[in-house]
Short mmCIF file of C-alpha atoms in Angstrom, two decimals:
data_model
loop_
_atom_site.label_atom_id
_atom_site.label_comp_id
_atom_site.label_asym_id
_atom_site.label_seq_id
_atom_site.Cartn_x
_atom_site.Cartn_y
_atom_site.Cartn_z
CA UNK A 20 78.26 48.10 156.51
CA UNK A 21 78.24 47.48 160.28
CA UNK A 22 75.34 49.97 160.58
CA UNK A 23 73.39 48.13 157.88
CA UNK A 24 73.98 44.79 159.61
CA UNK A 25 72.82 46.32 162.87
CA UNK A 26 69.61 47.53 161.21
CA UNK A 27 68.94 44.10 159.70
CA UNK A 28 69.54 42.32 163.00
CA UNK A 29 67.01 44.64 164.62
CA UNK A 30 64.38 43.61 162.06
CA UNK A 31 64.74 46.86 160.09
CA UNK A 32 65.15 47.37 156.38
CA UNK A 33 66.31 50.28 154.30
CA UNK A 34 63.34 51.81 152.50
CA UNK A 35 62.85 55.21 150.90
CA UNK A 36 66.22 56.38 152.19
CA UNK A 37 65.29 55.68 155.81
CA UNK A 38 64.34 52.80 158.10
CA UNK A 39 61.05 50.93 158.18
CA UNK A 40 59.85 47.80 159.94
CA UNK A 41 60.49 44.66 157.93
CA UNK A 42 57.34 42.91 156.74
CA UNK A 43 56.72 39.36 158.02
CA UNK A 44 57.52 36.61 155.54
CA UNK A 45 54.66 35.94 153.14
CA UNK A 46 53.17 32.47 152.88
CA UNK A 47 52.88 32.80 149.11
CA UNK A 48 55.42 34.36 146.81
CA UNK A 49 54.36 37.73 145.44
CA UNK A 50 56.19 40.05 143.12
CA UNK A 51 56.73 43.27 145.04
CA UNK A 52 57.65 46.39 143.13
CA UNK A 53 59.53 48.73 145.42
CA UNK A 54 58.83 52.41 145.02
CA UNK A 55 62.04 54.24 144.24
CA UNK A 56 63.01 57.45 145.98
CA UNK A 57 62.55 59.29 142.68
CA UNK A 58 59.06 57.85 142.23
CA UNK A 59 58.12 59.14 145.66
CA UNK A 60 59.54 62.61 144.98
CA UNK A 61 57.71 62.80 141.64
CA UNK A 62 54.39 61.77 143.17
CA UNK A 63 54.71 64.36 145.91
CA UNK A 64 55.74 67.10 143.48
CA UNK A 65 52.84 66.28 141.16
CA UNK A 66 50.37 66.20 144.05
CA UNK A 67 51.52 69.65 145.10
CA UNK A 68 51.59 71.17 141.62
CA UNK A 69 48.51 69.71 139.89
CA UNK A 70 45.73 71.69 141.66
CA UNK A 71 47.64 74.94 141.19
CA UNK A 72 48.71 74.61 137.57
CA UNK A 73 45.61 72.87 136.19
CA UNK A 74 43.42 75.60 137.65
CA UNK A 75 45.64 78.49 136.62
CA UNK A 76 46.01 77.15 133.08
CA UNK A 77 42.20 77.20 132.86
CA UNK A 78 41.94 80.63 134.46
CA UNK A 79 40.21 79.25 137.55
CA UNK A 80 42.90 79.40 140.27
CA UNK A 81 41.52 82.56 141.85
CA UNK A 82 38.03 81.10 141.66
CA UNK A 83 38.78 77.64 143.03
CA UNK A 84 41.79 77.88 145.34
CA UNK A 85 40.88 77.26 148.97
CA UNK A 86 42.91 80.01 150.62
CA UNK A 87 44.04 80.36 154.21
CA UNK A 88 45.56 83.37 155.96
CA UNK A 89 47.46 83.83 159.18
CA UNK A 90 45.27 84.80 162.15
CA UNK A 91 47.50 87.88 162.43
CA UNK A 92 47.63 88.65 158.67
CA UNK A 93 48.23 92.35 158.00
CA UNK A 94 46.23 94.70 155.80
CA UNK A 95 47.96 93.99 152.47
CA UNK A 96 45.94 93.04 149.40
CA UNK A 97 44.95 89.41 149.96
CA UNK A 98 45.21 88.62 146.26
CA UNK A 99 48.96 88.30 146.78
CA UNK A 100 48.20 84.69 147.75
CA UNK A 101 47.93 83.68 144.09
CA UNK A 102 51.27 85.14 143.00
CA UNK A 103 52.90 83.57 146.04
CA UNK A 104 51.42 80.18 145.18
CA UNK A 105 52.40 80.24 141.52
CA UNK A 106 55.83 81.86 141.77
CA UNK A 107 57.11 79.75 144.64
CA UNK A 108 55.79 76.50 143.20
CA UNK A 109 57.39 77.17 139.82
CA UNK A 110 60.76 78.07 141.36
CA UNK A 111 60.84 74.59 142.87
CA UNK A 112 59.62 72.44 139.98
CA UNK A 113 61.18 74.40 137.10
CA UNK A 114 64.30 72.18 136.93
CA UNK A 115 62.12 69.06 136.71
CA UNK A 116 60.13 70.50 133.80
CA UNK A 117 63.32 71.07 131.78
CA UNK A 118 63.88 67.35 131.24
CA UNK A 119 63.04 65.94 127.78
CA UNK A 120 59.74 64.17 127.24
CA UNK A 121 59.41 60.41 127.52
CA UNK A 122 56.55 57.92 127.82
CA UNK A 123 57.08 56.92 131.44
CA UNK A 124 54.45 57.76 134.04
CA UNK A 125 56.76 60.49 135.29
CA UNK A 126 57.34 61.75 131.77
CA UNK A 127 53.64 62.05 131.05
CA UNK A 128 53.03 63.90 134.32
CA UNK A 129 55.96 66.21 133.63
CA UNK A 130 54.75 66.95 130.11
CA UNK A 131 51.27 67.78 131.43
CA UNK A 132 52.65 70.07 134.16
CA UNK A 133 54.84 71.87 131.64
CA UNK A 134 51.88 72.49 129.32
CA UNK A 135 49.80 73.82 132.21
CA UNK A 136 52.73 75.94 133.43
CA UNK A 137 53.29 77.61 130.06
CA UNK A 138 49.61 78.55 129.85
CA UNK A 139 49.67 79.69 133.47
CA UNK A 140 52.64 81.96 132.78
CA UNK A 141 50.65 83.50 129.95
CA UNK A 142 47.54 83.98 132.08
CA UNK A 143 49.56 85.54 134.87
CA UNK A 144 50.37 88.64 132.80
CA UNK A 145 47.28 88.77 130.58
CA UNK A 146 44.95 91.51 131.90
CA UNK A 147 42.03 89.75 130.22
CA UNK A 148 42.60 86.53 132.18
CA UNK A 149 40.72 85.85 135.44
CA UNK A 150 44.09 84.70 136.78
CA UNK A 151 46.00 87.87 135.96
CA UNK A 152 48.24 88.34 138.98
CA UNK A 153 48.08 91.43 141.16
CA UNK A 154 51.26 93.06 139.87
CA UNK A 155 52.24 96.15 141.85
CA UNK A 156 49.32 95.94 144.29
CA UNK A 157 51.59 95.34 147.27
CA UNK A 158 55.23 95.47 148.26
CA UNK A 159 54.90 91.69 148.62
CA UNK A 160 54.77 91.46 144.82
CA UNK A 161 58.52 92.15 144.68
CA UNK A 162 59.13 88.94 146.61
CA UNK A 163 57.03 86.65 144.49
CA UNK A 164 57.89 88.24 141.18
CA UNK A 165 61.45 87.26 142.12
CA UNK A 166 60.41 83.63 142.46
CA UNK A 167 58.78 83.80 139.03
CA UNK A 168 62.00 85.28 137.63
CA UNK A 169 63.95 82.57 139.45
CA UNK A 170 61.76 79.91 137.82
CA UNK A 171 62.65 81.36 134.42
CA UNK A 172 66.35 81.25 135.29
CA UNK A 173 66.04 77.63 136.44
CA UNK A 174 64.03 76.55 133.40
CA UNK A 175 65.15 79.10 130.82
CA UNK A 176 65.02 76.92 127.70
CA UNK A 177 61.86 75.03 128.62
CA UNK A 178 59.81 77.74 130.35
CA UNK A 179 60.97 81.14 129.09
CA UNK A 180 62.01 80.64 125.49
CA UNK A 181 58.76 78.92 124.37
CA UNK A 182 56.60 81.85 125.54
CA UNK A 183 55.18 84.10 122.81
CA UNK A 184 56.67 87.55 122.31
CA UNK A 185 53.69 89.40 123.78
CA UNK A 186 53.88 87.39 126.99
CA UNK A 187 57.63 87.93 127.24
CA UNK A 188 57.23 91.68 126.77
CA UNK A 189 54.54 91.77 129.42
CA UNK A 190 56.81 90.02 131.94
CA UNK A 191 59.71 92.37 131.28
CA UNK A 192 57.41 95.37 131.67
CA UNK A 193 55.85 94.06 134.88
CA UNK A 194 59.27 93.27 136.33
CA UNK A 195 60.60 96.73 135.48
CA UNK A 196 57.59 98.45 137.03
CA UNK A 197 58.37 96.80 140.36
CA UNK A 198 61.32 99.18 140.70
CA UNK A 199 58.91 101.55 142.40
CA UNK A 200 58.95 99.20 145.42
CA UNK A 201 61.65 100.18 147.91
CA UNK A 202 62.89 96.93 149.51
CA UNK A 203 63.60 96.84 153.24
CA UNK A 204 67.23 96.59 154.34
CA UNK A 205 67.18 92.77 154.44
CA UNK A 206 67.20 89.72 152.16
CA UNK A 207 64.71 91.65 150.02
CA UNK A 208 67.66 93.22 148.18
CA UNK A 209 68.11 89.82 146.54
CA UNK A 210 64.56 89.83 145.20
CA UNK A 211 65.45 92.95 143.24
CA UNK A 212 68.76 91.49 142.07
CA UNK A 213 67.22 88.23 140.83
CA UNK A 214 64.62 90.13 138.83
CA UNK A 215 67.16 92.56 137.37
CA UNK A 216 69.69 89.85 136.53
CA UNK A 217 66.95 87.89 134.76
CA UNK A 218 66.07 91.03 132.78
CA UNK A 219 69.74 91.39 131.83
CA UNK A 220 69.85 87.81 130.56
CA UNK A 221 66.47 87.80 128.80
CA UNK A 222 66.11 91.36 127.50
CA UNK A 223 69.68 92.62 127.26
CA UNK A 224 72.05 94.80 129.22
CA UNK A 225 70.26 98.00 128.23
CA UNK A 226 67.11 96.87 130.01
CA UNK A 227 68.29 96.07 133.53
CA UNK A 228 69.24 98.20 136.54
CA UNK A 229 72.93 97.61 137.31
CA UNK A 230 72.79 99.52 140.59
CA UNK A 231 70.12 97.24 142.06
CA UNK A 232 72.16 94.16 141.20
CA UNK A 233 75.51 95.38 142.43
CA UNK A 234 74.15 96.98 145.58
CA UNK A 235 72.55 93.66 146.51
CA UNK A 236 75.85 91.85 145.90
CA UNK A 237 77.79 94.31 148.06
CA UNK A 238 75.28 94.15 150.90
CA UNK A 239 75.22 90.34 150.86
CA UNK A 240 79.00 90.35 151.11
CA UNK A 241 78.81 92.72 154.08
CA UNK A 242 76.22 90.50 155.74
CA UNK A 243 78.19 87.27 155.44
CA UNK A 244 78.62 86.08 159.03
CA UNK A 245 80.96 83.14 158.40
CA UNK A 246 80.77 79.34 158.28
CA UNK A 247 78.09 79.47 155.60
CA UNK A 248 75.65 81.76 157.43
CA UNK A 249 74.34 85.12 156.27
CA UNK A 250 72.93 87.83 158.50
CA UNK A 251 69.53 89.07 157.35
CA UNK A 252 70.55 92.71 157.32
CA UNK A 253 72.86 94.35 159.86
CA UNK A 254 71.65 92.17 162.74
CA UNK A 255 72.04 88.39 162.73
CA UNK A 256 68.83 86.35 163.11
CA UNK A 257 69.01 82.63 163.87
CA UNK A 258 66.55 81.34 161.30
CA UNK A 259 66.51 79.61 157.92
CA UNK A 260 66.70 82.68 155.68
CA UNK A 261 70.17 81.61 154.56
CA UNK A 262 68.25 78.62 153.16
CA UNK A 263 65.09 80.35 151.96
CA UNK A 264 66.77 83.22 150.13
CA UNK A 265 70.45 84.03 150.52
CA UNK A 266 72.44 81.14 149.11
CA UNK A 267 70.23 80.32 146.12
CA UNK A 268 69.30 83.82 145.03
CA UNK A 269 72.82 85.19 145.47
CA UNK A 270 74.38 82.40 143.39
CA UNK A 271 71.66 82.74 140.75
CA UNK A 272 72.09 86.52 140.55
CA UNK A 273 75.83 86.12 139.98
CA UNK A 274 75.36 83.32 137.46
CA UNK A 275 72.72 85.22 135.47
CA UNK A 276 74.93 88.31 135.30
CA UNK A 277 77.79 86.22 133.97
CA UNK A 278 75.44 84.58 131.46
CA UNK A 279 74.29 88.03 130.33
CA UNK A 280 77.90 89.06 129.68
CA UNK A 281 77.71 92.04 132.02
CA UNK A 282 81.00 93.84 132.52
CA UNK A 283 80.88 95.88 135.72
CA UNK A 284 83.21 96.44 138.65
CA UNK A 285 82.11 93.12 140.14
CA UNK A 286 83.75 89.91 138.93
CA UNK A 287 80.55 87.83 138.91
CA UNK A 288 82.21 84.51 138.06
CA UNK A 289 84.72 84.80 140.90
CA UNK A 290 82.06 85.94 143.35
CA UNK A 291 79.98 82.92 142.33
CA UNK A 292 82.84 80.51 143.05
CA UNK A 293 83.10 81.93 146.56
CA UNK A 294 79.31 81.91 147.06
CA UNK A 295 79.14 78.24 146.04
CA UNK A 296 81.86 77.31 148.55
CA UNK A 297 79.92 79.09 151.30
CA UNK A 298 76.77 77.22 150.26
CA UNK A 299 78.70 73.95 150.43
CA UNK A 300 79.70 74.61 154.03
CA UNK A 301 76.12 75.55 154.88
CA UNK A 302 74.89 72.36 153.17
CA UNK A 303 77.13 70.32 155.45
CA UNK A 304 75.47 71.98 158.44
CA UNK A 305 71.99 71.33 157.05
CA UNK A 306 72.76 67.66 156.46
CA UNK A 307 73.94 67.39 160.08
CA UNK A 308 70.63 68.89 161.21
CA UNK A 309 68.73 65.86 159.88
CA UNK A 310 68.13 63.37 162.68
CA UNK A 311 68.12 59.58 162.26
CA UNK A 312 64.30 59.80 162.35
CA UNK A 313 64.15 62.31 159.48
CA UNK A 314 63.41 65.42 161.55
CA UNK A 315 65.33 68.69 161.64
CA UNK A 316 65.32 71.56 164.16
CA UNK A 317 62.31 73.86 164.07
CA UNK A 318 63.31 77.43 164.85
CA UNK A 319 63.06 80.97 163.53
CA UNK A 320 60.61 82.81 161.33
CA UNK A 321 58.70 81.33 158.41
CA UNK A 322 59.06 77.74 159.56
CA UNK A 323 55.83 76.95 157.68
CA UNK A 324 57.96 76.96 154.52
CA UNK A 325 58.73 73.37 155.49
CA UNK A 326 61.28 71.70 153.16
CA UNK A 327 62.56 75.07 151.92
CA UNK A 328 64.83 75.02 154.98
CA UNK A 329 66.88 72.41 153.08
CA UNK A 330 66.96 74.25 149.73
CA UNK A 331 70.78 74.63 149.51
CA UNK A 332 71.21 70.84 149.67
CA UNK A 333 68.74 70.49 146.80
CA UNK A 334 70.32 73.29 144.77
CA UNK A 335 73.86 71.93 145.06
CA UNK A 336 72.66 68.41 144.26
CA UNK A 337 70.99 69.73 141.09
CA UNK A 338 74.12 71.67 140.17
CA UNK A 339 76.25 68.58 140.75
CA UNK A 340 78.28 70.60 143.27
CA UNK A 341 77.65 68.90 146.60
CA UNK A 342 80.73 69.19 148.81
CA UNK A 343 83.01 66.15 148.81
CA UNK A 344 81.94 65.50 152.40
CA UNK A 345 78.39 64.67 151.24
CA UNK A 346 77.74 61.68 148.98
CA UNK A 347 74.79 61.64 146.59
CA UNK A 348 73.22 58.57 148.19
CA UNK A 349 73.62 60.08 151.63
CA UNK A 350 71.89 63.35 150.74
CA UNK A 351 69.11 61.65 148.78
CA UNK A 352 68.41 59.23 151.61
CA UNK A 353 68.30 62.03 154.19
CA UNK A 354 66.01 64.27 152.13
CA UNK A 355 63.71 61.37 151.28
CA UNK A 356 63.43 60.41 154.93
CA UNK A 357 62.46 64.00 155.81
CA UNK A 358 59.80 64.02 153.07
CA UNK A 359 58.30 60.79 154.35
CA UNK A 360 58.33 62.07 157.93
CA UNK A 361 56.68 65.35 156.96
CA UNK A 362 54.13 64.29 154.35
CA UNK A 363 53.16 60.65 154.96
CA UNK A 364 49.88 60.55 156.84
CA UNK A 365 50.02 64.21 157.82
CA UNK A 366 47.25 66.69 156.97
CA UNK A 367 49.39 69.05 154.87
CA UNK A 368 46.73 69.54 152.18
CA UNK A 369 43.17 70.83 152.44
CA UNK A 370 40.10 69.31 150.79
CA UNK A 371 40.88 71.09 147.51
CA UNK A 372 44.42 69.71 147.41
CA UNK A 373 46.15 72.97 148.36
CA UNK A 374 48.74 73.26 151.10
CA UNK A 375 47.61 74.23 154.58
CA UNK A 376 49.40 76.47 157.03
CA UNK A 377 51.68 74.42 159.25
CA UNK A 378 55.03 72.66 159.41
CA UNK A 379 54.08 69.00 159.67
CA UNK A 380 50.33 69.05 159.20
CA UNK A 381 47.77 71.78 159.82
CA UNK A 382 49.24 74.09 162.49
CA UNK A 383 47.82 77.58 161.83
CA UNK A 384 49.11 78.92 165.13
CA UNK A 385 52.71 78.95 163.77
CA UNK A 386 51.84 81.44 161.01
CA UNK A 387 53.61 84.78 160.89
CA UNK A 388 51.78 88.01 160.11
CA UNK A 389 52.70 87.72 156.41
CA UNK A 390 51.84 84.02 156.00
CA UNK A 391 49.13 82.65 153.74
CA UNK A 392 48.88 79.19 152.27
CA UNK A 393 50.41 80.45 149.02
CA UNK A 394 53.55 81.26 151.00
CA UNK A 395 53.96 77.59 151.81
CA UNK A 396 54.74 76.55 148.25
CA UNK A 397 58.32 77.47 149.10
CA UNK A 398 58.52 73.85 150.22
CA UNK A 399 58.75 72.88 146.53
CA UNK A 400 62.30 74.31 146.45
CA UNK A 401 63.51 70.97 147.77
CA UNK A 402 62.41 69.25 144.52
CA UNK A 403 65.21 70.72 142.39
CA UNK A 404 67.17 67.43 142.10
CA UNK A 405 64.27 66.14 139.97
CA UNK A 406 65.93 68.25 137.28
CA UNK A 407 68.62 65.55 137.14
CA UNK A 408 67.92 62.66 134.81
CA UNK A 409 66.71 59.44 136.40
CA UNK A 410 70.04 57.77 135.61
CA UNK A 411 72.12 60.50 137.29
CA UNK A 412 74.26 59.37 140.25
CA UNK A 413 72.08 61.32 142.67
CA UNK A 414 69.27 58.88 141.90
CA UNK A 415 71.18 55.69 141.13
CA UNK A 416 73.80 55.66 143.89
CA UNK A 417 72.95 53.33 146.75
CA UNK A 418 71.41 54.99 149.81
CA UNK A 419 73.89 55.71 152.57
CA UNK A 420 73.41 56.61 156.23
CA UNK A 421 73.66 60.32 156.86
CA UNK A 422 75.80 61.91 159.56
CA UNK A 423 73.38 61.73 162.48
CA UNK A 424 72.54 58.09 161.72
CA UNK A 425 76.23 57.25 161.95
CA UNK A 426 76.85 59.36 165.04
CA UNK A 427 73.90 57.96 167.04
CA UNK A 428 74.67 54.37 166.03
CA UNK A 429 78.23 54.42 167.32
CA UNK A 430 79.63 54.42 163.79
CA UNK A 431 82.61 56.51 162.62
CA UNK A 432 81.53 59.88 161.23
CA UNK A 433 83.47 62.88 159.91
CA UNK A 434 84.51 65.69 162.18
CA UNK A 435 83.21 69.16 161.41
CA UNK A 436 85.36 72.26 161.32
CA UNK A 437 85.20 75.97 160.58
CA UNK A 438 85.54 77.11 156.97
CA UNK A 439 87.27 80.35 156.00
CA UNK A 440 86.89 82.10 152.64
CA UNK A 441 89.86 81.17 150.47
CA UNK A 442 88.70 83.15 147.43
CA UNK A 443 89.35 86.87 147.69
CA UNK A 444 87.83 89.48 145.38
CA UNK A 445 88.19 93.15 144.67
CA UNK A 446 86.59 95.55 142.22
CA UNK A 447 87.92 95.17 138.68
CA UNK A 448 88.50 98.92 138.53
#
């Protein structure tokens, strides 16, 4: 309360989860309709998704997408850009598209995106479609097929079950054929495990590769560095890959295996409980990274993935499993402030409406050798809380100052501390 009073005395007002200059008093009374945080999120998600899904549903994505590649891009097949664009976008907006239809502006946009998405899924595996994706043309396909599989896990009833049998069979076949790709000894193990665990859930336990799933689980456990961080392989790298890949895909692998009823040496449900607790600690760290101005530290590889650095906060909010240290209004306000800081007035989209390479605007010099502007749709992973109904506490709770706002305003704020694993596991036999 003291922080809010301080803001008001300084001529500031709470808006969009952050601070904005108060408008001067109007001479005539006008009815002002304030944009809600959810409205802003929906508009941004729709802006990002519409050019991709409308084109792909019509079979014109590969014809019309304005592509961009890193100045140091390697010699892989450049058509991977389209699978990267589609798979990563869908992994982020899938939870939103699972909500029931309604006649609100959001509801109509969501219904349209879902219709386009279902047709796009069909085109992506139809060899007769101009937007058939380049399955198996590059090792990179393993990565982005995993994001497509992840989108099916996140929107199973709304995005997988309605597909026709031919399309479903084509996806299972394409996923299985990716076993010929040998993943590097890194987070890529989880791309295999997400695909195989989805196969187990969708096609049955006779169709998936148990070894690929369990090997990924064992390696991730070996690579856990403590306090919520995972090492990307045997050597720790200080970057956001714990955000981009590890926490979400590990939890989803374990959850899908439990859903499939798999009975192996690994106790998937117990492993998932531990993985969620690790993600909760990591989410606390991420929330503390967000400055009062809505910025967060820029470091490590793949920083052009933008909001994907905050994916675990979004995932746990959608699951309803934020740690008790983080209130819904606090997390929503912080994430909304970051979105405004990153996307308001910045040149993040090209003339065709597709994302450009950069972090906060067009910054092609930050691209890695594997980066194209399809890669950047990882930023949609932060939209997962849109899968919560508009009347869920995440959206209706009052905005609250986040940790750095409190700390830099002289307000009381919670101490941080190290977290140890308190859930121990061993093989069932």
